[in-house]
PDB file of C-alpha atoms and ligand atoms in Angstrom:
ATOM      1  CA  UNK A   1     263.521 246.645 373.318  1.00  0.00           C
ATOM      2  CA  UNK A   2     266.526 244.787 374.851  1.00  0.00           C
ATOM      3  CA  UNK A   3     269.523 246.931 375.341  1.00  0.00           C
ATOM      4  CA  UNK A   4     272.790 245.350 376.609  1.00  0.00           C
ATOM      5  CA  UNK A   5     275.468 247.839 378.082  1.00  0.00           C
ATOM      6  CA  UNK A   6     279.150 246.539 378.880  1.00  0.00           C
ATOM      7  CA  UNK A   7     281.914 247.885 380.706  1.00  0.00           C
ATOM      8  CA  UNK A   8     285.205 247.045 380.086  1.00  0.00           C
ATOM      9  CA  UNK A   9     288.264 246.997 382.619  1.00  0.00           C
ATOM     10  CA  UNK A  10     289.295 249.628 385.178  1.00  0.00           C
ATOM     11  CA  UNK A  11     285.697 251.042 384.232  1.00  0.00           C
ATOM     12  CA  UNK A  12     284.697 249.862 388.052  1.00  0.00           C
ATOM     13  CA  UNK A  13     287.031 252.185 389.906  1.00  0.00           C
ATOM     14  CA  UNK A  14     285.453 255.242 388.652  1.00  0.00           C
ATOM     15  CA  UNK A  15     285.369 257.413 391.565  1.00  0.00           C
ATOM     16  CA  UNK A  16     288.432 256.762 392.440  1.00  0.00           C
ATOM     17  CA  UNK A  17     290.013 256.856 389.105  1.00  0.00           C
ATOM     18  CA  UNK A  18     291.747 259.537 387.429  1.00  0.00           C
ATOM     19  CA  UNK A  19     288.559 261.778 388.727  1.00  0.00           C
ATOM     20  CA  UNK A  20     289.716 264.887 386.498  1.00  0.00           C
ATOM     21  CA  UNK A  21     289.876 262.348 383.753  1.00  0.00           C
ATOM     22  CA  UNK A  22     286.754 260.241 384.233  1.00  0.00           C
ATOM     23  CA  UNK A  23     284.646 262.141 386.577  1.00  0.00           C
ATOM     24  CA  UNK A  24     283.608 261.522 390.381  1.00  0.00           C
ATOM     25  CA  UNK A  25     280.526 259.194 389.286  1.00  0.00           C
ATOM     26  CA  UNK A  26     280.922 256.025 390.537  1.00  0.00           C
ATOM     27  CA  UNK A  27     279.946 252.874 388.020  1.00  0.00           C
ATOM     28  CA  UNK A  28     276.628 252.324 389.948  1.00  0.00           C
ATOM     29  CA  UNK A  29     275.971 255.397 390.229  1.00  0.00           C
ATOM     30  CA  UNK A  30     276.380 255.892 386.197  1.00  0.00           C
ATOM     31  CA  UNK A  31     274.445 252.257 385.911  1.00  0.00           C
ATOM     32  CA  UNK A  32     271.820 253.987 387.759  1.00  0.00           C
ATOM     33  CA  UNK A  33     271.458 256.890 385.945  1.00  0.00           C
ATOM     34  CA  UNK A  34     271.793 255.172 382.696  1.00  0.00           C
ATOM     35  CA  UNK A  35     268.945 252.506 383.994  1.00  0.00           C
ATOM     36  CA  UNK A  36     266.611 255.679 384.886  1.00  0.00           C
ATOM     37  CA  UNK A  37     266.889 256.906 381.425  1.00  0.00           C
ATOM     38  CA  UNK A  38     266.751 253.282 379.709  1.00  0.00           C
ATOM     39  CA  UNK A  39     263.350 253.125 382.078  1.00  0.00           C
ATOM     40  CA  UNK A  40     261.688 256.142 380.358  1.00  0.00           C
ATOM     41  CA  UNK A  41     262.263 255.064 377.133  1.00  0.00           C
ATOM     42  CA  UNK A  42     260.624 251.602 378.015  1.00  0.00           C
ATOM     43  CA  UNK A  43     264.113 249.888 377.474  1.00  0.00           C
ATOM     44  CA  UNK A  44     264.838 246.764 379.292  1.00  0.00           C
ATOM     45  CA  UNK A  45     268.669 247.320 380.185  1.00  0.00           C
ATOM     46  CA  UNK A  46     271.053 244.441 381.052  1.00  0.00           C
ATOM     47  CA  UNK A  47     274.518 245.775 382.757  1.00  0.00           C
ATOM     48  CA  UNK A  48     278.038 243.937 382.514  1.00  0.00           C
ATOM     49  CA  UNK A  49     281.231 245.329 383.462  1.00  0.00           C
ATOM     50  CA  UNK A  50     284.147 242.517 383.056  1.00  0.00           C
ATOM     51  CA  UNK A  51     288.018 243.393 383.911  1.00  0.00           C
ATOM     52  CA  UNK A  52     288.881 240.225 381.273  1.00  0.00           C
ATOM     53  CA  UNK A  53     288.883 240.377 377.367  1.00  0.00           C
ATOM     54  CA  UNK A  54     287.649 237.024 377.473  1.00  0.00           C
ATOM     55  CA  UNK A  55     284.759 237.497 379.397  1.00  0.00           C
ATOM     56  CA  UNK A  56     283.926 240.858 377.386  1.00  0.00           C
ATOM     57  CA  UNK A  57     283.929 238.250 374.589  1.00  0.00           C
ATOM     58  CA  UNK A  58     281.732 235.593 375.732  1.00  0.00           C
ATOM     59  CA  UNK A  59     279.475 238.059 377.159  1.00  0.00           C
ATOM     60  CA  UNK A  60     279.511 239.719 373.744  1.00  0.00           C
ATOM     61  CA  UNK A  61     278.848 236.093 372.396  1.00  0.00           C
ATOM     62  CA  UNK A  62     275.657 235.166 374.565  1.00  0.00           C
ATOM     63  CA  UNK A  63     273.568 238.720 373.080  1.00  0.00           C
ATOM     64  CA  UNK A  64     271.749 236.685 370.724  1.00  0.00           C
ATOM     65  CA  UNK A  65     270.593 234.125 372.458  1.00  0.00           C
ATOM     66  CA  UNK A  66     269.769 236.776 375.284  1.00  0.00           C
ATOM     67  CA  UNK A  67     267.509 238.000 372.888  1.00  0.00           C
ATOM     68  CA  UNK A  68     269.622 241.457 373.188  1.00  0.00           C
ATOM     69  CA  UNK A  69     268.790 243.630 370.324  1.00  0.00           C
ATOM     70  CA  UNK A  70     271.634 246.251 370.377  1.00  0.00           C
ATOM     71  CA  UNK A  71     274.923 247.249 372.555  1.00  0.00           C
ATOM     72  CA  UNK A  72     276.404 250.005 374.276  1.00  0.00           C
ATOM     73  CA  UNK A  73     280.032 249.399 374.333  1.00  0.00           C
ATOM     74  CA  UNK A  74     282.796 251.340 376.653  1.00  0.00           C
ATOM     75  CA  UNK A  75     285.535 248.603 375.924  1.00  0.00           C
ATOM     76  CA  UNK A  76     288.044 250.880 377.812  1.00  0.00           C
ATOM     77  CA  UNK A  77     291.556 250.346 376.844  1.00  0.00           C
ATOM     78  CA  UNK A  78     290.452 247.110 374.454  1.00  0.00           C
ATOM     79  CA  UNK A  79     288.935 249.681 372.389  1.00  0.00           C
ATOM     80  CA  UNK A  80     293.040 250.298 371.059  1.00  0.00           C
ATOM     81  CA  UNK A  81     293.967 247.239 371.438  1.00  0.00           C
ATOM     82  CA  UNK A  82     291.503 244.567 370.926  1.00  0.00           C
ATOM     83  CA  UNK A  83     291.170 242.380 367.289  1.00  0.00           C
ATOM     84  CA  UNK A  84     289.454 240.158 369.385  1.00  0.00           C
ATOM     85  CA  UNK A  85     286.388 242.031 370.901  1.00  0.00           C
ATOM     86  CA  UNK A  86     285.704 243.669 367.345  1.00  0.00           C
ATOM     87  CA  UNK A  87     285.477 240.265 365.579  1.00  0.00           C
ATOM     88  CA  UNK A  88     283.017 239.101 368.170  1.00  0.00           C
ATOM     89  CA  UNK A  89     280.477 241.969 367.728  1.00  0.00           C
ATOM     90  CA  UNK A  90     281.154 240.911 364.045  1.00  0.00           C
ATOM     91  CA  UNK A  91     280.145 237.386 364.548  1.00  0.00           C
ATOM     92  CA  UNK A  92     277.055 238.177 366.224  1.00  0.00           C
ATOM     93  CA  UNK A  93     275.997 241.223 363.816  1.00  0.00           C
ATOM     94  CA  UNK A  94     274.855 243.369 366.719  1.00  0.00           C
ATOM     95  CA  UNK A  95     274.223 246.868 366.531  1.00  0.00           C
ATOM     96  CA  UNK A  96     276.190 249.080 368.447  1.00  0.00           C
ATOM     97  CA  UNK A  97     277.398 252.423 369.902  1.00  0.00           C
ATOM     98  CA  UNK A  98     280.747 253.070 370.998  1.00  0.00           C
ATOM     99  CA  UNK A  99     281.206 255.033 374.283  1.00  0.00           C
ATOM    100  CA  UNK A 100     283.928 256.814 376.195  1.00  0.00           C
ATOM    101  CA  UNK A 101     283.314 259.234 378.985  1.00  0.00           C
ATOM    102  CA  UNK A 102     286.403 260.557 377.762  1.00  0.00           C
ATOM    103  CA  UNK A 103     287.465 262.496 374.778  1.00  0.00           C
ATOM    104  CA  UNK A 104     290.005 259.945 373.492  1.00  0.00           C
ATOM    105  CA  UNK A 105     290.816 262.314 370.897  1.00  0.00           C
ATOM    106  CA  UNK A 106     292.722 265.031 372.930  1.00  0.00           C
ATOM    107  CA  UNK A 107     294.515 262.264 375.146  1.00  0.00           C
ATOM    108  CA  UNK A 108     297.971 260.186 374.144  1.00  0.00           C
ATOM    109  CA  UNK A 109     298.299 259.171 370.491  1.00  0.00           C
ATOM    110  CA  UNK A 110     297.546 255.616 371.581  1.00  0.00           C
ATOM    111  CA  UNK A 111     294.288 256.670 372.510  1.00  0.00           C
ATOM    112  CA  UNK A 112     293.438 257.439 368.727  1.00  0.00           C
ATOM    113  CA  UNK A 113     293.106 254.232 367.857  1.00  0.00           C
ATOM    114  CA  UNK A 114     289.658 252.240 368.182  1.00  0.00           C
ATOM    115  CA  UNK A 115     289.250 249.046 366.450  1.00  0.00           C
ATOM    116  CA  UNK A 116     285.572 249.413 367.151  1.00  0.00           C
ATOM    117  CA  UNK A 117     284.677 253.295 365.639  1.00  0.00           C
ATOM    118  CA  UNK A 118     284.262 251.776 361.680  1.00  0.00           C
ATOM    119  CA  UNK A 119     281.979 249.465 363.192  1.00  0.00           C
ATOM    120  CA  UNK A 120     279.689 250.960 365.145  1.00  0.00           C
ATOM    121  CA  UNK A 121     276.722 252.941 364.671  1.00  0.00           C
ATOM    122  CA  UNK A 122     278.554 255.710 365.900  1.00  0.00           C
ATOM    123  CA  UNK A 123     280.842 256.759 368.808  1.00  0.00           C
ATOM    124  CA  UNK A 124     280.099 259.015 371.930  1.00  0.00           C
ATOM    125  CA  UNK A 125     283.622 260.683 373.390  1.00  0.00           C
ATOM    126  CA  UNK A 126     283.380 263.031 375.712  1.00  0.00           C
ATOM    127  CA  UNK A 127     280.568 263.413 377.377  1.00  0.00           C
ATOM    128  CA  UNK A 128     280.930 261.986 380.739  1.00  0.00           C
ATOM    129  CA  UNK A 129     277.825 259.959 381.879  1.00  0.00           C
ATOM    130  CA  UNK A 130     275.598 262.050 379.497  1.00  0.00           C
ATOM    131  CA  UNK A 131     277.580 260.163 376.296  1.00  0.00           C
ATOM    132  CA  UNK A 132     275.933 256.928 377.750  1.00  0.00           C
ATOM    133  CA  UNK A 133     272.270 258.853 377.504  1.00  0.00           C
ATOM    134  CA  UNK A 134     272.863 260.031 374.370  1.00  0.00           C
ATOM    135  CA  UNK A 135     274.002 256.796 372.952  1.00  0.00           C
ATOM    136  CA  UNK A 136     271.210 254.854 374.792  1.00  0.00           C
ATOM    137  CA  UNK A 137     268.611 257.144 372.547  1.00  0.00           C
ATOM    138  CA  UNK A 138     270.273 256.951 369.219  1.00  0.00           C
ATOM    139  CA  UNK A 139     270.606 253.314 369.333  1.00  0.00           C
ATOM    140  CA  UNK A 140     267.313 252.929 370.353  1.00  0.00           C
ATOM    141  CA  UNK A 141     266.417 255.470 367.325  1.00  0.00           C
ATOM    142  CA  UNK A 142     268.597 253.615 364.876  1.00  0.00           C
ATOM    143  CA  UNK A 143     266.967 250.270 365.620  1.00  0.00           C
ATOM    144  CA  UNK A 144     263.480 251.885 365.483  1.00  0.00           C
ATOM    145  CA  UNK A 145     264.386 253.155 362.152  1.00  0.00           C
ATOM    146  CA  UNK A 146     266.024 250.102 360.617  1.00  0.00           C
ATOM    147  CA  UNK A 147     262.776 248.069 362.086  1.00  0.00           C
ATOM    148  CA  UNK A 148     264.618 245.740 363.938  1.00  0.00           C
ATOM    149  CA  UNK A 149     262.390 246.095 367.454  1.00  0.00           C
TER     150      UNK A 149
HETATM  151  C1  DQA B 201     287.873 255.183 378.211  1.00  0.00           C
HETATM  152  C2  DQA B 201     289.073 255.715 377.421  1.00  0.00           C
HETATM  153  C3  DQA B 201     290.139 254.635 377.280  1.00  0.00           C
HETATM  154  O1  DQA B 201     291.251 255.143 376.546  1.00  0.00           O
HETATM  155  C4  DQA B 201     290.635 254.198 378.640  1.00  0.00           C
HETATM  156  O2  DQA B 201     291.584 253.169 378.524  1.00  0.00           O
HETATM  157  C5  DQA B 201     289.522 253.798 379.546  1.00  0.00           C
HETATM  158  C6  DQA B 201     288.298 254.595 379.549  1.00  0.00           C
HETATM  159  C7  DQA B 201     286.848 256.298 378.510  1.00  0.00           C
HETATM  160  O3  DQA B 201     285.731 255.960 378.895  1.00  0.00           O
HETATM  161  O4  DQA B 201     287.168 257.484 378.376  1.00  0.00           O
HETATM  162  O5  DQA B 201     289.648 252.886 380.338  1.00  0.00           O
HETATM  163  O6  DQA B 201     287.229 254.187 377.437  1.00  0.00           O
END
């Protein structure tokens, strides 16, 4: 089972970042914890963190032909703003779980807003690095289940 994770912006200054916010985990050290538990469930894991909508796109675009059979998506702030991201996991039909480390719902009113949540799987918000575990197995559930691996 091919599992593709992606990062959007400001996602690679965790550790620095807003630490009470997002936690003192750096993004490798998150990548490596998520890679640990993506090796026990005999997941192979590809890792993409992009600053740039457009790349988040094209990266989004390329899944199929990488032979990627589900995503785990923390778009970051293009989760309330992006049309753009959303119709490319459309166009490729992938399977996916929305993930924040935090919980977007007790932040600012702008922060309420996904234009990913009615099209996922489901969504992880939260849960700090653990949301990223969690997702990693229920995808890999749900696409067990609906026999697509
Ligand atoms: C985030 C929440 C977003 O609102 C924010 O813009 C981020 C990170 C999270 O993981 O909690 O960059 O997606």
């Amino acid at each position: 089972m091919k599992i593709s994770l992606i990062h959007g912006p400001n996602l690679n200054m965790l550790g620095k970042r807003e630490p009470s916010i997002y936690g003192s985990f750096t993004l490798d050290e998150i990548n490596k914890k998520i890679a640990y538990r993506a090796s026990l469930l005999n997941i192979e894991l590809d890792v993409f963190q992009s600053n740039s909508e457009g790349d988040i796109i094209s990266k989004i675009q390329s899944l199929p032909e990488r032979g990627a059979d589900g995503l785990i998506l923390n778009a970051g702030a293009y989760t309330h703003t992006s049309i753009a991201i959303r119709d490319a996991i459309l166009a490729v039909s992938m399977p996916f779980v929305e993930v924040h480390l935090s919980n977007i719902y007790k932040r600012e009113g702008f922060r309420k807003q996904s234009y990913f949540s009615d099209i996922a799987i489901g969504v992880v918000s939260g849960l700090g690095v653990l949301g990223y575990e969690c997702a990693l197995e229920a995808l890999a559930e749900h696409l067990r289940v609906q026999g697509r691996v």
